[in-house]
Coordinates of C-alpha atoms in Angstrom, one line a residue:
Chain A
M1 CA 38.7 55.1 53.0
E2 CA 37.0 54.1 56.2
S3 CA 35.9 50.6 55.3
I4 CA 34.7 48.2 52.7
S5 CA 31.2 49.5 53.4
D6 CA 32.1 53.0 52.5
F7 CA 33.8 51.8 49.3
V8 CA 30.7 49.8 48.2
Q9 CA 28.5 52.8 48.9
Y10 CA 30.8 54.9 46.8
L11 CA 30.8 52.3 44.0
V12 CA 27.0 52.0 43.9
S13 CA 26.5 55.8 44.0
S14 CA 29.1 56.4 41.3
L15 CA 27.7 53.6 39.0
S16 CA 24.2 54.9 39.5
V17 CA 25.0 58.6 38.9
G18 CA 27.5 57.6 36.1
G19 CA 24.8 55.5 34.4
L20 CA 22.4 58.4 34.4
Y21 CA 25.1 60.7 33.0
A22 CA 25.8 58.1 30.4
L23 CA 22.2 58.0 29.3
M24 CA 22.1 61.8 29.2
A25 CA 25.2 62.0 27.1
L26 CA 23.8 59.3 24.7
G27 CA 20.7 61.4 24.2
L28 CA 22.9 64.2 22.9
V29 CA 25.3 62.1 20.9
I30 CA 22.7 60.0 19.1
V31 CA 21.2 63.1 17.5
Y32 CA 24.6 64.8 17.0
G33 CA 25.9 61.7 15.1
I34 CA 23.5 62.0 12.3
S35 CA 22.6 65.7 12.1
Q36 CA 25.7 67.5 13.6
L37 CA 23.2 69.2 15.9
I38 CA 24.1 69.7 19.6
N39 CA 20.6 69.9 20.9
F40 CA 20.8 72.2 24.0
A41 CA 17.0 71.9 24.3
Y42 CA 17.6 68.4 25.4
G43 CA 17.5 69.6 29.0
E44 CA 14.0 70.8 28.4
L45 CA 12.9 67.3 27.5
I46 CA 13.9 66.4 31.1
M47 CA 11.9 69.3 32.3
V48 CA 8.9 68.2 30.2
A49 CA 9.1 64.7 31.7
G50 CA 9.4 66.3 35.2
Y51 CA 6.3 68.4 34.7
G52 CA 4.6 65.2 33.4
L53 CA 5.4 63.6 36.8
L54 CA 3.9 66.6 38.5
I55 CA 0.7 66.9 36.5
F56 CA -0.1 63.3 35.9
G57 CA 0.9 62.6 39.5
R58 CA -2.0 64.6 40.8
S59 CA -4.4 61.9 39.4
W60 CA -5.2 58.6 41.0
L61 CA -3.0 56.7 38.5
P62 CA -0.3 54.4 40.0
W63 CA 3.1 56.0 39.9
L64 CA 4.5 53.6 37.3
I65 CA 1.8 54.6 34.8
V66 CA 2.6 58.2 35.6
A67 CA 6.2 57.6 34.9
V68 CA 5.5 55.9 31.6
M69 CA 3.2 58.8 30.5
S70 CA 5.9 61.3 31.5
I71 CA 8.5 59.5 29.4
L72 CA 6.0 59.4 26.5
C73 CA 5.6 63.2 26.9
A74 CA 9.4 63.6 26.5
I75 CA 9.4 61.5 23.4
I76 CA 6.5 63.5 21.9
F77 CA 8.2 66.8 22.6
A78 CA 11.5 65.4 21.1
L79 CA 9.6 64.5 17.9
G80 CA 7.8 67.8 17.9
M81 CA 11.1 69.7 18.3
D82 CA 12.5 67.9 15.3
Q83 CA 9.5 68.5 13.1
I84 CA 8.8 72.1 14.0
A85 CA 12.1 73.6 14.9
F86 CA 15.0 71.5 13.5
K87 CA 13.6 70.2 10.2
P88 CA 13.5 73.6 8.6
V89 CA 17.1 74.3 9.4
R90 CA 18.4 70.8 8.6
N91 CA 20.7 71.9 5.8
A92 CA 21.8 75.1 7.5
S93 CA 25.1 75.6 9.2
P94 CA 25.9 74.0 12.6
T95 CA 25.8 77.4 14.1
T96 CA 22.2 78.0 12.9
M97 CA 21.2 74.7 14.3
L98 CA 22.9 75.4 17.6
I99 CA 21.1 78.8 18.0
T100 CA 17.8 77.1 17.0
S101 CA 18.3 74.7 19.9
F102 CA 18.9 77.6 22.3
A103 CA 15.7 79.2 21.1
V104 CA 13.7 76.0 21.6
S105 CA 15.2 75.7 25.0
T106 CA 14.4 79.2 26.1
L107 CA 10.9 79.0 24.6
L108 CA 10.0 75.8 26.5
Q109 CA 11.4 77.2 29.7
N110 CA 9.3 80.3 29.4
I111 CA 6.2 78.3 28.6
A112 CA 6.7 76.4 31.8
L113 CA 7.4 79.7 33.7
L114 CA 4.2 81.3 32.4
F115 CA 1.8 78.5 32.5
I116 CA 2.9 76.3 35.4
S117 CA 5.0 78.2 37.9
P118 CA 8.4 79.9 38.2
R119 CA 8.7 78.2 41.6
P120 CA 9.9 74.6 42.3
R121 CA 7.1 72.1 42.7
A122 CA 7.3 68.7 44.3
P123 CA 5.8 65.9 42.2
R124 CA 4.4 62.8 43.9
L125 CA 7.2 60.3 44.2
P126 CA 7.0 56.7 45.5
S127 CA 8.7 56.0 48.8
I128 CA 11.5 53.9 47.2
F129 CA 13.1 57.3 46.3
V130 CA 14.0 57.9 50.0
K131 CA 14.3 54.4 51.4
S132 CA 17.6 52.6 52.0
V133 CA 18.3 48.9 52.4
E134 CA 20.9 47.1 54.3
V135 CA 22.7 44.2 52.6
V136 CA 25.2 42.4 54.6
G137 CA 25.8 45.4 56.8
I138 CA 26.1 47.9 53.9
R139 CA 23.5 50.6 53.6
V140 CA 22.6 51.6 50.0
K141 CA 19.8 53.8 48.7
I142 CA 17.2 51.7 46.8
V143 CA 16.9 54.4 44.2
D144 CA 20.6 54.2 43.5
V145 CA 20.4 50.4 42.9
I146 CA 17.4 50.9 40.6
A147 CA 19.1 53.7 38.6
L148 CA 22.1 51.6 38.2
A149 CA 20.1 48.6 37.0
V150 CA 17.8 50.7 34.7
S151 CA 20.8 52.5 33.1
I152 CA 22.6 49.3 32.4
V153 CA 19.5 47.6 31.0
A154 CA 18.8 50.7 28.8
L155 CA 22.4 50.8 27.5
I156 CA 22.3 47.1 26.6
A157 CA 18.9 47.4 25.0
L158 CA 20.1 50.4 22.9
Q159 CA 23.2 48.5 21.9
I160 CA 21.1 45.6 20.7
F161 CA 18.8 47.9 18.8
L162 CA 21.7 49.7 17.1
R163 CA 23.4 46.4 16.1
K164 CA 20.4 44.1 15.2
S165 CA 17.5 46.2 13.8
I166 CA 17.6 47.7 10.4
V167 CA 16.5 51.0 11.9
G168 CA 19.4 50.9 14.3
L169 CA 21.8 50.0 11.6
S170 CA 20.4 52.9 9.5
L171 CA 21.1 55.3 12.4
R172 CA 24.8 54.2 12.6
A173 CA 25.1 54.2 8.8
A174 CA 23.6 57.7 8.7
A175 CA 26.2 58.9 11.2
D176 CA 28.9 57.5 8.8
D177 CA 27.5 58.8 5.5
F178 CA 24.1 60.4 5.5
T179 CA 23.8 60.8 1.7
M180 CA 24.7 57.2 1.0
T181 CA 22.2 56.0 3.6
R182 CA 19.5 57.8 1.6
L183 CA 20.9 56.2 -1.6
V184 CA 20.4 52.7 -0.3
G185 CA 16.7 53.6 0.1
V186 CA 16.4 54.7 3.7
N187 CA 14.0 57.5 4.5
A188 CA 16.2 60.2 5.9
N189 CA 13.5 62.0 7.9
K190 CA 12.4 58.7 9.5
V191 CA 16.0 58.0 10.6
I192 CA 16.4 61.5 12.2
A193 CA 13.0 61.3 13.8
T194 CA 14.0 57.9 15.3
A195 CA 17.2 59.5 16.7
F196 CA 15.0 62.3 18.3
A197 CA 12.6 59.7 19.7
I198 CA 15.5 57.8 21.3
S199 CA 16.8 61.0 22.7
G200 CA 13.4 61.8 24.2
L201 CA 13.2 58.3 25.7
L202 CA 16.6 58.6 27.3
A203 CA 15.7 62.1 28.6
G204 CA 12.5 60.7 30.1
I205 CA 14.2 57.9 31.9
V206 CA 16.9 60.3 33.2
A207 CA 14.2 62.7 34.4
L208 CA 12.6 60.0 36.6
F209 CA 15.8 59.6 38.6
W210 CA 17.0 63.2 38.3
I211 CA 13.7 64.6 39.6
G212 CA 13.4 61.8 42.0
R213 CA 16.8 62.7 43.4
I214 CA 16.2 66.4 43.9
G215 CA 12.5 66.0 44.7
Q216 CA 11.3 69.0 42.8
V217 CA 10.7 70.3 39.3
L218 CA 11.2 73.9 38.1
P219 CA 11.6 75.5 34.6
T220 CA 15.4 75.5 34.8
V221 CA 15.6 71.9 36.0
G222 CA 17.1 70.8 32.7
F223 CA 20.1 73.1 32.7
Q224 CA 22.4 71.0 34.8
P225 CA 21.7 67.7 33.2
V226 CA 22.3 69.1 29.7
L227 CA 25.5 70.6 30.8
I228 CA 26.6 67.3 32.3
A229 CA 25.6 65.5 29.2
F230 CA 27.5 67.9 27.0
I231 CA 30.7 67.6 29.1
A232 CA 30.4 63.8 29.3
S233 CA 30.1 63.5 25.5
V234 CA 32.9 66.0 24.8
V235 CA 35.2 64.1 27.3
G236 CA 34.2 60.8 25.7
G237 CA 34.3 62.0 22.1
L238 CA 31.3 63.5 20.6
S239 CA 31.0 61.3 17.6
S240 CA 31.2 58.0 19.4
I241 CA 28.4 56.2 21.3
K242 CA 31.0 54.3 23.3
G243 CA 32.6 57.6 24.2
A244 CA 29.4 59.1 25.5
V245 CA 28.9 56.1 27.8
L246 CA 32.5 56.1 29.0
G247 CA 32.4 59.9 29.5
G248 CA 29.2 59.6 31.5
Y249 CA 30.6 57.0 33.9
I250 CA 33.9 58.9 34.3
L251 CA 32.0 62.1 35.2
G252 CA 29.9 60.1 37.6
F253 CA 32.9 58.6 39.4
L254 CA 34.5 62.1 39.5
T255 CA 31.5 63.8 40.9
I256 CA 30.8 61.3 43.6
G257 CA 34.5 60.8 44.4
L258 CA 35.1 64.5 44.9
Q259 CA 31.9 64.8 47.0
T260 CA 33.0 61.9 49.1
W261 CA 36.7 62.6 49.7
L262 CA 37.1 66.4 49.4
P263 CA 37.5 68.0 52.8
Q264 CA 34.4 69.8 54.0
D265 CA 35.7 73.3 53.5
V266 CA 36.9 72.6 49.9
N267 CA 33.7 70.9 48.9
A268 CA 32.1 74.2 47.7
Y269 CA 34.7 74.2 44.9
R270 CA 33.8 70.8 43.8
D271 CA 32.4 71.8 40.4
A272 CA 35.4 74.1 39.8
I273 CA 37.8 71.2 40.5
M274 CA 35.8 68.8 38.3
F275 CA 35.9 71.3 35.4
A276 CA 39.6 71.8 35.9
I277 CA 40.1 68.0 35.6
V278 CA 37.9 68.0 32.5
I279 CA 39.9 70.8 30.9
V280 CA 43.2 68.9 31.6
M281 CA 41.7 65.8 30.0
L282 CA 40.7 67.8 26.9
L283 CA 44.1 69.4 26.7
V284 CA 45.7 65.9 26.6
R285 CA 43.1 64.5 24.2
P286 CA 41.2 67.3 22.4
E287 CA 39.2 64.8 20.3
G288 CA 37.9 63.0 23.4
L289 CA 38.9 59.7 24.9
I290 CA 37.5 57.6 22.1
R291 CA 38.5 58.9 18.7
P292 CA 36.3 58.1 15.7
A293 CA 37.8 54.9 14.2
F294 CA 37.4 56.4 10.7
S295 CA 37.6 60.0 9.9
R296 CA 34.3 61.4 8.8
E297 CA 34.5 62.5 5.2
T298 CA 32.8 65.9 4.7
R299 CA 30.3 65.9 1.9
Chain B
M1 CA 14.5 44.8 -25.0
T2 CA 15.4 48.4 -24.1
L3 CA 15.5 48.5 -20.3
L4 CA 16.6 52.1 -19.7
Y5 CA 16.8 55.1 -22.0
L6 CA 17.4 58.7 -21.8
S7 CA 16.0 61.1 -24.4
K8 CA 17.1 64.7 -25.0
L9 CA 18.4 65.0 -21.4
N10 CA 19.6 68.5 -20.3
V11 CA 21.1 69.1 -16.9
F12 CA 22.3 72.4 -15.6
Y13 CA 24.4 73.2 -12.5
G14 CA 23.6 76.9 -12.2
A15 CA 24.6 78.4 -15.5
N16 CA 26.8 75.4 -16.3
H17 CA 25.2 73.3 -19.0
A18 CA 26.6 69.9 -17.8
V19 CA 24.6 67.5 -20.0
R20 CA 23.3 68.6 -23.4
D21 CA 20.5 66.8 -25.4
L22 CA 21.8 63.5 -24.3
D23 CA 20.3 60.3 -25.8
L24 CA 21.3 57.0 -24.5
Q25 CA 19.8 53.5 -24.3
I26 CA 20.6 50.3 -22.5
E27 CA 19.4 46.9 -23.5
E28 CA 18.7 44.3 -20.9
G29 CA 21.8 42.3 -20.0
E30 CA 24.2 44.7 -21.6
I31 CA 27.3 46.4 -20.2
V32 CA 27.3 49.9 -21.5
G33 CA 30.3 52.1 -21.0
L34 CA 30.0 55.9 -20.5
I35 CA 33.5 57.2 -21.2
G36 CA 35.1 60.6 -21.5
A37 CA 37.4 63.0 -19.8
N38 CA 36.8 64.7 -16.5
G39 CA 33.9 67.1 -16.6
A40 CA 32.4 65.4 -19.7
G41 CA 29.1 64.9 -17.9
K42 CA 29.4 61.2 -17.1
S43 CA 28.7 61.3 -13.4
T44 CA 25.9 63.9 -13.9
T45 CA 24.2 61.6 -16.4
M46 CA 24.4 58.8 -13.8
M47 CA 23.1 61.0 -11.0
S48 CA 20.1 62.1 -13.2
I49 CA 19.2 58.4 -13.7
M50 CA 19.3 57.7 -10.0
G51 CA 17.3 60.8 -9.1
A52 CA 20.1 62.6 -7.3
V53 CA 20.1 65.4 -9.8
K54 CA 17.0 66.9 -11.4
P55 CA 17.3 67.4 -15.2
R56 CA 15.9 70.6 -16.6
S57 CA 14.4 68.9 -19.6
G58 CA 14.3 65.5 -21.3
A59 CA 13.2 62.1 -19.9
V60 CA 14.6 59.1 -18.1
V61 CA 12.6 56.0 -18.9
F62 CA 13.1 52.7 -17.1
D63 CA 11.2 49.6 -18.1
G64 CA 8.6 51.7 -20.0
R65 CA 8.0 54.0 -17.1
N66 CA 9.0 57.7 -16.9
I67 CA 11.2 58.1 -13.8
T68 CA 12.5 61.6 -14.5
G69 CA 12.8 63.6 -11.3
M70 CA 11.9 60.7 -9.0
A71 CA 13.5 60.6 -5.6
P72 CA 16.5 58.3 -5.3
E73 CA 14.8 55.9 -2.8
D74 CA 11.9 55.4 -5.3
V75 CA 14.3 54.8 -8.2
L76 CA 16.1 52.2 -6.1
K77 CA 12.9 50.4 -5.3
L78 CA 12.1 50.2 -9.0
G79 CA 15.4 48.3 -9.5
I80 CA 18.2 50.8 -10.3
A81 CA 21.0 50.6 -7.7
P82 CA 24.1 52.9 -7.7
V83 CA 27.7 52.0 -6.8
M84 CA 28.9 55.5 -6.0
E85 CA 32.3 57.0 -6.9
G86 CA 34.7 56.6 -4.0
R87 CA 32.8 53.4 -2.9
R88 CA 31.0 55.2 0.0
I89 CA 30.7 52.2 2.2
F90 CA 29.6 52.6 5.8
Q91 CA 33.1 52.5 7.4
S92 CA 32.2 51.9 11.0
L93 CA 29.7 49.2 10.2
T94 CA 30.9 45.7 9.7
V95 CA 30.9 44.1 6.2
G96 CA 27.8 42.1 7.1
E97 CA 26.0 45.2 8.4
N98 CA 26.9 47.0 5.1
L99 CA 25.3 44.2 3.2
R100 CA 22.2 44.4 5.4
M101 CA 22.0 48.1 4.7
G102 CA 22.0 47.4 1.0
A103 CA 18.8 45.5 1.5
A104 CA 17.2 48.2 3.6
T105 CA 14.3 48.3 1.2
V106 CA 13.8 44.5 1.3
A107 CA 11.2 43.3 3.8
D108 CA 11.7 39.6 3.3
K109 CA 14.3 38.5 5.8
D110 CA 14.8 35.1 4.2
Q111 CA 15.6 36.8 0.9
V112 CA 18.2 39.0 2.7
A113 CA 19.9 36.0 4.4
K114 CA 19.9 34.0 1.1
D115 CA 21.4 37.0 -0.8
I116 CA 24.1 37.6 1.8
E117 CA 25.1 33.9 1.5
R118 CA 25.1 34.1 -2.3
W119 CA 27.3 37.2 -2.5
C120 CA 29.6 35.7 0.2
I121 CA 30.2 32.8 -2.1
L122 CA 30.9 35.0 -5.1
F123 CA 33.1 37.3 -3.1
P124 CA 34.9 35.1 -0.5
I125 CA 36.6 38.1 1.0
L126 CA 33.2 39.3 2.3
K127 CA 32.8 36.1 4.3
E128 CA 36.3 36.3 5.6
R129 CA 35.9 39.8 6.8
Y130 CA 32.2 39.6 7.6
D131 CA 32.4 40.9 11.2
R132 CA 35.1 43.4 10.7
P133 CA 34.5 47.1 10.3
A134 CA 34.3 47.8 6.6
G135 CA 36.6 50.8 7.0
N136 CA 39.5 48.4 7.8
L137 CA 39.4 46.8 4.4
S138 CA 41.7 47.7 1.5
G139 CA 40.4 49.8 -1.4
G140 CA 39.7 46.8 -3.6
Q141 CA 37.9 44.9 -0.9
Q142 CA 35.8 48.0 -0.1
Q143 CA 34.8 48.1 -3.8
M144 CA 33.6 44.5 -3.5
V145 CA 31.6 45.5 -0.4
A146 CA 30.1 48.5 -2.4
V147 CA 29.1 46.3 -5.3
A148 CA 27.7 43.5 -3.1
R149 CA 25.8 46.1 -1.1
A150 CA 24.2 47.5 -4.3
L151 CA 23.3 44.0 -5.4
M152 CA 21.5 43.3 -2.1
S153 CA 18.5 45.3 -3.3
R154 CA 18.2 42.9 -6.3
P155 CA 18.5 45.6 -8.9
R156 CA 17.9 45.1 -12.6
V157 CA 20.4 47.8 -13.5
L158 CA 23.6 48.6 -11.7
L159 CA 25.0 52.1 -12.2
M160 CA 28.7 52.1 -11.5
D161 CA 30.6 55.4 -11.1
E162 CA 34.4 55.1 -11.6
P163 CA 34.8 51.7 -9.8
S164 CA 38.5 51.6 -10.7
L165 CA 39.3 55.1 -9.3
G166 CA 42.2 55.1 -6.8
L167 CA 42.9 51.4 -7.0
A168 CA 46.2 49.6 -8.0
P169 CA 46.3 48.3 -11.6
L170 CA 46.1 44.7 -10.5
I171 CA 43.0 45.3 -8.4
V172 CA 41.5 47.3 -11.3
A173 CA 41.8 44.2 -13.4
D174 CA 40.0 42.2 -10.7
I175 CA 37.2 44.8 -10.6
F176 CA 36.6 44.7 -14.3
K177 CA 36.7 40.9 -14.3
L178 CA 34.0 41.1 -11.6
I179 CA 31.8 43.4 -13.7
A180 CA 32.1 41.1 -16.7
E181 CA 31.0 38.3 -14.3
L182 CA 27.9 40.3 -13.3
R183 CA 26.8 40.2 -16.9
S184 CA 26.9 36.4 -16.9
L185 CA 24.6 36.6 -13.9
G186 CA 22.1 38.5 -16.1
M187 CA 22.8 42.0 -14.6
T188 CA 22.6 45.1 -16.8
V189 CA 25.4 47.6 -16.1
L190 CA 26.0 51.2 -16.9
L191 CA 29.6 51.8 -16.3
V192 CA 31.0 55.3 -15.9
E193 CA 34.7 55.2 -16.3
Q194 CA 37.8 57.2 -17.2
N195 CA 39.7 54.0 -17.7
V196 CA 38.8 53.7 -21.4
R197 CA 40.9 50.7 -22.4
M198 CA 39.6 48.5 -19.7
T199 CA 36.0 49.6 -20.2
L200 CA 36.2 48.9 -23.9
N201 CA 37.5 45.4 -23.1
I202 CA 34.3 44.4 -21.3
A203 CA 31.6 46.7 -22.6
D204 CA 29.0 45.6 -25.2
R205 CA 28.6 49.2 -26.3
A206 CA 29.9 52.6 -25.2
Y207 CA 29.1 56.2 -25.3
L208 CA 31.9 58.7 -25.6
L209 CA 30.9 62.0 -23.9
N210 CA 32.6 65.4 -24.5
L211 CA 31.4 68.6 -22.8
G212 CA 28.0 67.1 -22.0
R213 CA 27.3 65.8 -25.5
V214 CA 27.5 62.3 -27.0
E215 CA 30.5 62.6 -29.3
F216 CA 30.4 59.0 -30.5
S217 CA 28.6 55.8 -29.7
G218 CA 29.0 52.2 -30.8
T219 CA 30.7 48.9 -30.1
P220 CA 34.2 48.9 -28.6
D221 CA 35.6 48.0 -32.0
Q222 CA 34.0 50.9 -33.7
I223 CA 35.3 53.2 -31.0
R224 CA 38.8 51.8 -31.1
A225 CA 38.8 52.3 -34.8
E226 CA 38.3 56.0 -34.2
A227 CA 41.9 56.3 -33.1
D228 CA 41.8 60.1 -33.4
I229 CA 39.0 60.3 -30.9
E230 CA 40.9 58.3 -28.4
R231 CA 44.0 60.5 -28.8
T232 CA 42.1 63.7 -28.7
Y233 CA 39.7 63.1 -25.7
L234 CA 41.1 60.2 -23.8
G235 CA 44.9 60.8 -23.7
G236 CA 45.5 57.4 -25.1
G237 CA 43.6 55.5 -22.5
Q238 CA 45.3 55.1 -19.1
T239 CA 45.3 51.8 -17.4
S240 CA 44.9 53.2 -13.9
A241 CA 44.3 56.4 -12.1
P242 CA 47.2 57.0 -9.8
A243 CA 45.9 59.2 -7.0
A244 CA 43.2 58.4 -4.4
S245 CA 39.8 59.7 -5.4
P246 CA 38.2 62.8 -4.0
A247 CA 34.8 61.8 -2.8
T248 CA 32.9 64.5 -4.8
A249 CA 31.1 63.6 -8.0
S250 CA 32.8 65.0 -11.0

């Protein structure tokens, strides 16, 4: 390590990327927890929000409004997915649900391909996405600091929601024992819809920073985030919210760490090295870093 | 006053005729036992009352209202709360959160707070373990959580399915004492049990089921007098079930 400055830069980048990965993983885990569905169409929610940025961004509206509208689009699509595609297969096998999610993913990608463009498009982005600031001699990207702050605020807000509100409690209860949650009088469909809405909200927030970082949106833009989210949640433990967050941050530190310290000529193999580390972690702890505290009883 | 009655109830699981022409009634403030061997149709009867199983024919009438085939959440809102076999508490939620979930249908926050306080006084263990994950509690304590959770919706009838299953004999005695206490609070209880001796000790009346039919019904004394029935169907009345319960309804 060259200096304190490098280290702080590394820390800020890792925490910001890790925070985004954590939000991505949470979006998967919150739905998986109550419905045993690994929603691979989650990446397309990020795509939807990305195209929202592109389309609404052409108007005169201030960017913040555009961002909020894009997040709303992701939430609406998440709810729509649940109602149209997943509700009919709710009692089907996990495999059926998984294949359904692939179908939804492919369908949405192709719609974007046909009706918008197969080529990358650059949405209007505010200048903070490229600016840096210098604080006591250390240069950090503003967008990193914002991403870091937004992800932490979102994580805390979600935690409060899950602990304090009756809807949040119902979500956690449903992940424990879905049938019993219905038997205490909770509307099952409402709980699942809430999980999808949260998933869409998280995808929307992630999309702002993901698209902001790469500067463009294209039909396959959601593939990498959903892969990262899946790996992070598997590393952390698929049935645990804490696990998803931990897995996200670990993956963030790994990605940025390898990028920073790998020699130039090895950097091309960065992803391969990262996956190798993930495989070793899973060999040591196949159930993920955070085991479910109580074994889920199958009913 | 008859609070709940079943008339000519028939339930099928596929070709299996699980409950046959069953008539049953519960007066307000009574503890009614539903006893019989495994597979006699006890749990199925309870599930049909709570709306988890749809009967093929017959009626479930609660407080003068036909509730046959109603969804479980609607039955609950009318005032019938189940305490399921195997306790079915939310293990990763704290004891307090379990209680709040029991009141998921209650909009009045003051009422919820007041009820939590009330049941914490009746079951001191709940207060002691209030912020602990409910899954860390012992079987008997979890049963307390399950009962208190059911009470949180302020039901008029409590349906209890095998509350003694899988618990040590001493704890079983505690649970039955608790059920008797509930009656003194004005609760009406339908108690599904394999533990016949203990059930007859606290019940006002009981129904003995065999192969989906009511074989005999009456007061505990009348049932005890039918010693043959006890020997034939109940194996002399165990005091406890030794093994941990499978979570499926029998």
